[in-house]
Structures are given as structure tokens and as C-alpha cells.
Coordinates of C-alpha atoms in Angstrom, one line a residue:
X1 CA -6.8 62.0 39.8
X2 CA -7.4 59.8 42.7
X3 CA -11.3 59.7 41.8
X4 CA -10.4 58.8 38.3
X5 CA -8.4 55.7 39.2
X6 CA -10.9 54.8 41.8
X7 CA -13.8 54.8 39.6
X8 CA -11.6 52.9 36.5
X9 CA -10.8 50.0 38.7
X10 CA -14.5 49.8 40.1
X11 CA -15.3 49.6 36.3
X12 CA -12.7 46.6 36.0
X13 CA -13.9 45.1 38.9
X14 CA -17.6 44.9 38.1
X15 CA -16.7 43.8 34.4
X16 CA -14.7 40.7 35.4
X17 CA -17.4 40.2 37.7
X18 CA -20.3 40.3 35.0
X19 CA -18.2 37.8 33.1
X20 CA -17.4 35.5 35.8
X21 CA -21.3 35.0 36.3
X22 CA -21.8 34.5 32.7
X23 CA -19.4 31.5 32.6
X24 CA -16.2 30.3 30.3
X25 CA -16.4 32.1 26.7
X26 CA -16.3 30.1 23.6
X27 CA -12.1 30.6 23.2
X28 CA -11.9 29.5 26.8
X29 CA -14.1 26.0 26.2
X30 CA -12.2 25.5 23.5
X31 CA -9.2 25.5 25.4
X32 CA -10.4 23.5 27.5
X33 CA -12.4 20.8 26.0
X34 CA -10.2 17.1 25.3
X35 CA -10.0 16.2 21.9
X36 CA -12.1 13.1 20.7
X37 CA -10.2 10.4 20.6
X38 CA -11.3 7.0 18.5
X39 CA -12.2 4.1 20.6
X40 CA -13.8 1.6 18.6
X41 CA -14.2 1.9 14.6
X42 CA -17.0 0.2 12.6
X43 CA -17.8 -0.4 8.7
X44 CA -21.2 -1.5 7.4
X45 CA -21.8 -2.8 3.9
X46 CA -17.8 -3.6 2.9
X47 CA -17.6 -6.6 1.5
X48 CA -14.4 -6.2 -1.0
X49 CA -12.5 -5.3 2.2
X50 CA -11.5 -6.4 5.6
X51 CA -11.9 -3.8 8.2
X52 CA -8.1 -3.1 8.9
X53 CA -7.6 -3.4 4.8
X54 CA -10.2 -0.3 4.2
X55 CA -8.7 1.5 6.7
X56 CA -5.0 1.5 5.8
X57 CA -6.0 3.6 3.3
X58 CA -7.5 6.2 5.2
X59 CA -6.1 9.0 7.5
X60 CA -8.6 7.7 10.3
X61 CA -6.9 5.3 12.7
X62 CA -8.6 2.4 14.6
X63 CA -7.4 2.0 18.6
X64 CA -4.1 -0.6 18.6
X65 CA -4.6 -3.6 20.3
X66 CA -1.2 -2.6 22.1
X67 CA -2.9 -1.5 25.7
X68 CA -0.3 1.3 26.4
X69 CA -0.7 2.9 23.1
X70 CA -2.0 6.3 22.9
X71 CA -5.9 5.8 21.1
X72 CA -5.9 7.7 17.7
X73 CA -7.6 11.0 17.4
X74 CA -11.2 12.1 15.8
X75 CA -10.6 15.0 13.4
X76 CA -13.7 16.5 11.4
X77 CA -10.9 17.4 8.6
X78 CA -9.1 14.0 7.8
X79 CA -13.0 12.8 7.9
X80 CA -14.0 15.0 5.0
X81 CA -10.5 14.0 3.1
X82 CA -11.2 9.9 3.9
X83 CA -14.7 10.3 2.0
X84 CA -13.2 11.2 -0.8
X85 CA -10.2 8.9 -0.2
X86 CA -12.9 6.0 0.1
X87 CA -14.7 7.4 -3.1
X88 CA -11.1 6.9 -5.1
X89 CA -10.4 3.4 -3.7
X90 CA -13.4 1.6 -4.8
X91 CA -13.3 3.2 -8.3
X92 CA -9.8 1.7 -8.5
X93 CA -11.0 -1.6 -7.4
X94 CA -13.5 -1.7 -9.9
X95 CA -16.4 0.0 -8.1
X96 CA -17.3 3.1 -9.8
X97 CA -21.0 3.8 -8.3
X98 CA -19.7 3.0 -5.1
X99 CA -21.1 5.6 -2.1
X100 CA -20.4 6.4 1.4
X101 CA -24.1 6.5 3.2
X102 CA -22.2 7.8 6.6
X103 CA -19.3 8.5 8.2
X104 CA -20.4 9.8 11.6
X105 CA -19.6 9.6 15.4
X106 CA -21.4 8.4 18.9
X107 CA -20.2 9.9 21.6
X108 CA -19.4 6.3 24.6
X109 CA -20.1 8.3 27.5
X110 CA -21.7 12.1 27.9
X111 CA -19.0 14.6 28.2
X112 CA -16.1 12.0 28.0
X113 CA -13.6 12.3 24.7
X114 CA -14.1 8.4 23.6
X115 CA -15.8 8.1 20.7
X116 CA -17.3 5.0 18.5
X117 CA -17.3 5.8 14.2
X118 CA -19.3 4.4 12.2
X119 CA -18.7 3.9 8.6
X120 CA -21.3 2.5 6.1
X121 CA -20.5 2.3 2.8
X122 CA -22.5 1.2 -1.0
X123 CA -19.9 -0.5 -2.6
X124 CA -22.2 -1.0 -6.0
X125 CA -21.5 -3.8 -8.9
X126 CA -18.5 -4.7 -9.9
X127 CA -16.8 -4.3 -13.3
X128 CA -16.6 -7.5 -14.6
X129 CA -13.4 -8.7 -17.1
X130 CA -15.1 -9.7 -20.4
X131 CA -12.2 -10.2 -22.5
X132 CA -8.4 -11.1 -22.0
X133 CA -6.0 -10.5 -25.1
X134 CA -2.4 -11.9 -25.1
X135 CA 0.2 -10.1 -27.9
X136 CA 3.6 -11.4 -28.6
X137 CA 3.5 -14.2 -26.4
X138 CA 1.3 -16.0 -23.8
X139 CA 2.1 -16.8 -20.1
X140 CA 2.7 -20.4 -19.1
X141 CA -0.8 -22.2 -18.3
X142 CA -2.9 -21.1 -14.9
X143 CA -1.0 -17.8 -14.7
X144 CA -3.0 -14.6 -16.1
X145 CA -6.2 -13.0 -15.4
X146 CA -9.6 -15.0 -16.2
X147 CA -12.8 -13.6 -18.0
X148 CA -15.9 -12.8 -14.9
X149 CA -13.5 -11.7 -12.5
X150 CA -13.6 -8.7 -10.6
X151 CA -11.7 -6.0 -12.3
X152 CA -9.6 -4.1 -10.3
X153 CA -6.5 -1.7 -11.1
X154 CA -3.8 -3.8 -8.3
X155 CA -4.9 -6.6 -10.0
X156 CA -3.8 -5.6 -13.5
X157 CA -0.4 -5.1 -12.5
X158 CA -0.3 -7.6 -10.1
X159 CA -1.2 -10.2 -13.0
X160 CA 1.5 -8.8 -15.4
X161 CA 4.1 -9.0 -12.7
X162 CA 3.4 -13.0 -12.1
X163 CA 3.2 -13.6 -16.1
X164 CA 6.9 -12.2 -15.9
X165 CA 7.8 -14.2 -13.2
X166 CA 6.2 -17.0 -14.6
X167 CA 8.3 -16.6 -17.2
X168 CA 11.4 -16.3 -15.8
X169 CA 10.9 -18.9 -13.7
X170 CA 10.3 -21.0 -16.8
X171 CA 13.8 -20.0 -18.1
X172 CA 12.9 -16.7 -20.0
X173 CA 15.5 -14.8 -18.1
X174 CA 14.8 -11.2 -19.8
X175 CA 11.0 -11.9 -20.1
X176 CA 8.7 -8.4 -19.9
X177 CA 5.4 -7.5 -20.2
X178 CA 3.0 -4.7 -20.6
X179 CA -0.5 -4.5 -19.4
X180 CA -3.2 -2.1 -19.7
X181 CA -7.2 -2.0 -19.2
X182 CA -10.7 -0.7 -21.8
X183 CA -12.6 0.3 -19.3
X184 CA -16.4 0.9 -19.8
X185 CA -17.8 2.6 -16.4
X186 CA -21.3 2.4 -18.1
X187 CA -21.3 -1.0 -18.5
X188 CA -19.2 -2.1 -16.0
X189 CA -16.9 -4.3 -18.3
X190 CA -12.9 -4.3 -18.6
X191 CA -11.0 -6.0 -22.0
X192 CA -7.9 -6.5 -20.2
X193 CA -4.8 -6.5 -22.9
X194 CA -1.1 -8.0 -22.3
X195 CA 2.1 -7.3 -24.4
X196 CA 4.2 -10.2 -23.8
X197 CA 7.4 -10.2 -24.8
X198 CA 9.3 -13.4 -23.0
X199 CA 12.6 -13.4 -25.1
X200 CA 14.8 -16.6 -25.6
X201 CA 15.0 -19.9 -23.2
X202 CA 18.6 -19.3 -21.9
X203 CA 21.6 -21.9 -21.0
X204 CA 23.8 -20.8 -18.2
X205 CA 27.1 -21.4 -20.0
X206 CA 29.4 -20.3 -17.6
X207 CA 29.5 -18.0 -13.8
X208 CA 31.7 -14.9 -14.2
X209 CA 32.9 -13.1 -10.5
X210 CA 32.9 -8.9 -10.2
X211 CA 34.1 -7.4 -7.2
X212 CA 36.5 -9.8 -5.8
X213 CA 39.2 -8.4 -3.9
X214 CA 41.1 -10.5 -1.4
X215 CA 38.7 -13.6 -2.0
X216 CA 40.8 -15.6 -4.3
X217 CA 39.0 -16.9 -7.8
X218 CA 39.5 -20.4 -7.8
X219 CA 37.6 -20.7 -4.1
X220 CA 34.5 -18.9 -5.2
X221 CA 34.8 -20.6 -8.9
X222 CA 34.6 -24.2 -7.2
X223 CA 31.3 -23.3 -5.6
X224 CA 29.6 -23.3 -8.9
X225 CA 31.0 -25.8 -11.2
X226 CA 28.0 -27.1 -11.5
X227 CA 26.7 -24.5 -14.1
X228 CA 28.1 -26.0 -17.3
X229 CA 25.4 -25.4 -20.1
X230 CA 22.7 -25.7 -17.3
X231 CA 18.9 -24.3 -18.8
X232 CA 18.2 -21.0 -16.8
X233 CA 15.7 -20.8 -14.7
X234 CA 15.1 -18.6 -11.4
X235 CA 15.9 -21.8 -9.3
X236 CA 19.0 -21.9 -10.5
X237 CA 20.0 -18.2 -9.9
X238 CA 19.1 -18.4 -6.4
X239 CA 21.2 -21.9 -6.3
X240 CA 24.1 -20.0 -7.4
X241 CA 23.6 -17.2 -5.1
X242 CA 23.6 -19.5 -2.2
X243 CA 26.4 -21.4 -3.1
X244 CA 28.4 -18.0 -3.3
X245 CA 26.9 -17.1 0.0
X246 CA 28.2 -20.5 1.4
X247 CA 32.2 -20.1 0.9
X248 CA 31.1 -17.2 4.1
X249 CA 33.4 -14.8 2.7
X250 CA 31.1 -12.2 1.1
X251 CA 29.0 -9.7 2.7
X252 CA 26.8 -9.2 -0.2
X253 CA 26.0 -11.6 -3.1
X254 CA 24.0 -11.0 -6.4
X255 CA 23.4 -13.1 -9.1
X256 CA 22.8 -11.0 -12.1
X257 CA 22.3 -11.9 -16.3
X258 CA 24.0 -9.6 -18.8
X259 CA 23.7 -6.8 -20.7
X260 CA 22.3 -6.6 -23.4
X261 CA 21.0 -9.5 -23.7
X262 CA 22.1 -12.4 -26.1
X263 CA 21.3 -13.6 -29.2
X264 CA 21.7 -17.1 -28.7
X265 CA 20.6 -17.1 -25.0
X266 CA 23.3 -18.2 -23.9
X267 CA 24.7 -16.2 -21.1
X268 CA 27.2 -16.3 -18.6
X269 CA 26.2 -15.2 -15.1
X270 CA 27.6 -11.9 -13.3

């Protein structure tokens, strides 16, 4: 028995001692090794972006100007995802044939974690708006799209926001609008088409208070005796909202038109 137990722990002995000579395993360098951290990130070839733009969309982080902040790490996996992510973004800003030529690393120093990326991308022509169509109603003049601009999916719905707001501002208080996009990818061209609906020019007629409690009516009232069959307009609901704001009383004002909307257009403010 005693031989036994001699000759297993010789055996143990010269194993660990074969793999000591033969250095750290793979498990063990992994273990080991620091993970890559970004240092400095370049893009080539972007011209529809700024730098930090592009890369709020993406996973990958550049380093923060902030010098205690920890530097962003390198991952293989978010790289493969931002590709694609990159891919998606230009074909919603009007870039369909767009390609990434690389998306790769340089190491700053051998055997240290900093690393430099390098991203170089073929953003491809544009779609191009060839036709602008306006149903039910047209915004004020200078506000809309315009025929030979880029094409770009924000941009459609950023336009039909500021018609509305055009609109409202132009005393149209329950203006809306709808907008939508004929795409063709193969000839990079976009008829751009807006349902306008901008509803009756209102008169303020009258202000009408909801939620007073201790605040007696006649002291907020007198705040706003200016709006006596006053035209609407956006101006004017942020004048009334301020002067509510000013008796210092209220926590929370909001200046609000009713529901449903009037025949007339003439409305009293909530």
C-alpha cells in the first residue's frame, strides 16, 4: 500500500512538472489576458455623418474626453452587430448601396490592451426627392421638403412635424398631418406625399380654469383678461401659460384647446 501511494504521487509530481515546462494552457491565458480596450476610434469615407453622430448609433464606444473615465471596451461581438447596425442606418438615410469596406483594430503598443479602430465606410449615392405632393391643404410658405434633396426617413417625419407646427403657429390650433414616402431603391428617387389637414383659424373667445383648489378664481382670471376674441396662435398659448405661471401660486400650468374641436373655431382655453 505504501508503494502504491509512493509511486501515485511521483506520477502527480512529474505531471505538474511536465506542464509547468510547457507553459500557461489556453483557459489559463485566457484568464489572464486584459481585455482590449478602445483608445482612439476612426471613420474613413463618412460624409452624411459626423464622427460622434455615426457612432451614437452603434454599440462601439469612442474613449470620453472625461480623463477619469473608464475607456470603452473592444468586443469582436457588438463589432459584427454594428456592421449590420451601420448597413440599416444608411439605408434609412437614403443610402441603400452603402458598404462597410472595414471595421478592424491596431493594436498602440505590442502586448498592451489599447487599441486604435478603424472604420471605413462606402456610403454610395443618395436618393434624391423628385416629387413633393401636398393633399387637403398646403403648409405656410418655406416650410416642407424641396425636390433634389437628400431623402432620408428622419427627415420625412421631421418635415411633417414642422408643417404642423407651422400650422399651429399660424393659428390652426388642431392642424395634422400625415406623411409617407415611394421609394424607388433602383433609381434612387423618393415622391414624398403629405395629407394635410390644418382645420379652422381659431379665436380665443374666453380662458376657462380646471383644477383650482384654494387659489381663488377671480385672481387667476385677472391674469388673462387680455384674451377677449384674440386669433389663436401658439404665441398666445404660451402668453397665457406664463401669465398663469406669474400669479406664483401654481406648481404646474398647461394651456390646453378643447375637445372635440369646434365648428366655428372658436374655442375657449382649458
Amino acid at each position: 500500500h505504501q508503494e502504491y501511494v509512493f509511486a501515485s504521487f511521483s506520477h502527480r509530481l512529474t505531471l505538474s512538472l511536465l506542464l509547468a515546462g510547457c507553459g500557461a494552457s489556453p483557459v489559463e491565458e485566457m484568464q489572464t489576458a486584459r481585455p482590449l480596450v478602445v483608445d482612439e476610434v476612426r471613420v474613413d469615407g463618412a460624409a452624411r455623418f459626423e464622427r460622434d453622430e455615426l457612432l451614437s448609433y452603434l454599440t462601439l464606444e469612442a474613449p470620453s474626453w472625461w480623463p477619469f473615465a473608464d475607456p470603452p471596451r473592444y468586443g469582436e461581438a457588438f463589432v459584427r452587430d454594428d456592421r449590420e447596425r451601420l448597413l440599416r442606418l444608411y439605408s434609412a438615410f437614403g443610402h441603400p448601396r452603402a458598404q462597410v469596406r472595414a471595421f478592424e483594430i491596431e493594436r498602440l503598443a505590442e502586448g498592451e490592451p489599447e487599441v486604435r479602430v478603424r472604420i471605413e465606410v462606402d456610403e454610395g449615392p443618395a436618393i434624391q426627392v423628385t416629387a413633393v405632393d401636398y393633399e387637403g391643404g398646403a403648409p405656410p410658405p418655406g416650410v416642407g421638403p424641396t425636390v433634389g434633396q437628400p431623402f432620408a426617413v428622419p427627415d420625412l417625419d421631421a418635415a411633417r412635424d414642422a408643417i404642423v407646427d407651422a400650422l399651429k403657429a399660424a393659428g390652426h390650433g388642431y392642424a395634422q398631418a400625415d406623411a409617407h414616402a415611394e421609394v424607388d431603391r433602383d433609381a434612387l428617387t423618393a415622391r414624398l406625399r403629405f395629407a394635410v389637414q390644418p382645420g379652422p383659424k381659431l379665436v380665443a373667445t374666453d380662458v376657462r380654469f380646471v383644477g383650482l383648489e384654494t387659489v381663488p378664481l377671480d385672481l387667476a382670471r385677472q391674469e388673462v383678461r387680455f384674451v377677449r376674441d384674440t386669433p389663436y396662435s401658439e404665441a398666445l398659448r404660451q402668453r397665457v401659460e406664463q401669465a398663469v405661471y406669474g400669479v406664483d401660486m401654481f406648481s404646474t400650468v398647461a394651456v390646453e384647446l378643447p375637445q372635440p374641436p369646434p365648428d366655428d373655431g372658436r374655442v375657449v382655453l382649458q
